CSV table of C-alpha atoms in Angstrom, one decimal:
chain,number,residue,atom,x,y,z
A,43,UNK,CA,-1.2,0.0,-10.3
A,44,UNK,CA,-2.2,-3.6,-9.5
A,45,UNK,CA,-0.6,-6.2,-7.2
A,46,UNK,CA,-1.5,-9.7,-6.0
A,47,UNK,CA,-4.5,-11.0,-7.7
A,48,UNK,CA,-4.7,-7.9,-9.8
A,49,UNK,CA,-5.9,-5.9,-6.8
A,50,UNK,CA,-5.4,-2.2,-6.6
A,51,UNK,CA,-4.7,-0.3,-3.4
A,52,UNK,CA,-8.4,0.5,-3.4
A,53,UNK,CA,-9.3,-3.2,-3.6
A,54,UNK,CA,-7.0,-4.0,-0.6
A,55,UNK,CA,-8.4,-1.1,1.5
A,56,UNK,CA,-11.9,-2.4,0.8
A,57,UNK,CA,-11.0,-6.0,1.6
A,58,UNK,CA,-9.6,-4.9,5.1
A,59,UNK,CA,-12.5,-2.5,5.7
A,60,UNK,CA,-10.2,0.6,5.9
A,61,UNK,CA,-12.9,3.2,5.2
A,62,UNK,CA,-10.6,6.2,5.9
A,63,UNK,CA,-8.1,4.8,3.4
A,64,UNK,CA,-10.8,4.3,0.8
A,65,UNK,CA,-11.9,7.9,1.3
A,66,UNK,CA,-8.4,9.1,0.7
A,67,UNK,CA,-7.9,7.0,-2.4
A,68,UNK,CA,-11.3,8.0,-3.9
A,69,UNK,CA,-10.3,11.7,-3.5
A,70,UNK,CA,-7.0,11.1,-5.4
A,71,UNK,CA,-7.3,12.3,-9.0
A,72,UNK,CA,-5.3,9.3,-10.4
A,73,UNK,CA,-7.5,6.6,-8.8
A,74,UNK,CA,-9.7,4.7,-11.2
A,75,UNK,CA,-12.6,3.4,-9.0
A,76,UNK,CA,-13.8,1.1,-11.8
A,77,UNK,CA,-10.7,-1.1,-12.4
A,78,UNK,CA,-11.4,-4.8,-12.2
A,79,UNK,CA,-9.1,-7.2,-10.4
A,80,UNK,CA,-8.0,-10.6,-11.9
A,81,UNK,CA,-11.3,-12.1,-10.6
A,82,UNK,CA,-13.4,-9.6,-12.6
A,83,UNK,CA,-14.5,-7.6,-9.5
A,84,UNK,CA,-14.5,-3.8,-9.6
A,85,UNK,CA,-14.2,-2.0,-6.3
A,86,UNK,CA,-18.0,-1.8,-5.6
A,87,UNK,CA,-18.5,-5.5,-6.4
A,88,UNK,CA,-15.5,-6.3,-4.2
A,89,UNK,CA,-17.0,-4.3,-1.3
A,90,UNK,CA,-20.2,-6.2,-1.7
A,91,UNK,CA,-18.3,-9.5,-1.8
A,92,UNK,CA,-16.6,-8.6,1.5
A,93,UNK,CA,-19.7,-7.3,3.2
A,94,UNK,CA,-18.3,-3.8,3.6
A,95,UNK,CA,-21.7,-2.0,3.7
A,96,UNK,CA,-20.4,1.5,4.6
A,97,UNK,CA,-17.7,1.3,1.9
A,98,UNK,CA,-20.3,0.1,-0.6
A,99,UNK,CA,-22.3,3.2,0.1
A,100,UNK,CA,-19.3,5.4,-0.3
A,101,UNK,CA,-18.5,3.8,-3.7
A,102,UNK,CA,-22.1,4.0,-4.8
A,103,UNK,CA,-22.0,7.7,-4.2
A,104,UNK,CA,-18.7,8.0,-6.0
A,105,UNK,CA,-20.1,6.2,-9.0
A,106,UNK,CA,-23.2,8.4,-9.0
A,107,UNK,CA,-21.0,11.5,-9.0
A,108,UNK,CA,-19.0,10.1,-11.9
A,109,UNK,CA,-22.1,9.4,-13.9
A,110,UNK,CA,-23.5,12.9,-13.2
A,111,UNK,CA,-20.2,14.5,-14.2
A,112,UNK,CA,-20.1,12.5,-17.4
A,113,UNK,CA,-23.7,13.4,-18.3
A,114,UNK,CA,-22.9,17.1,-18.1
A,115,UNK,CA,-19.7,17.0,-20.2
């Protein structure tokens, strides 16, 4: 679900540096951590854009998990 600027709840949580919210969203099975907003930023790019280093690390680990899972399917 996207709102203003094509941002998802994950994009907004990243923008405001709400790490606990990002963690909750990343653990939800229906969250797509790769969706781009209207500016073409996916969540990890958005976290870099906003200087959210801890959240960037969290997302990086999530992306690594996704790739590992995909490679074993």
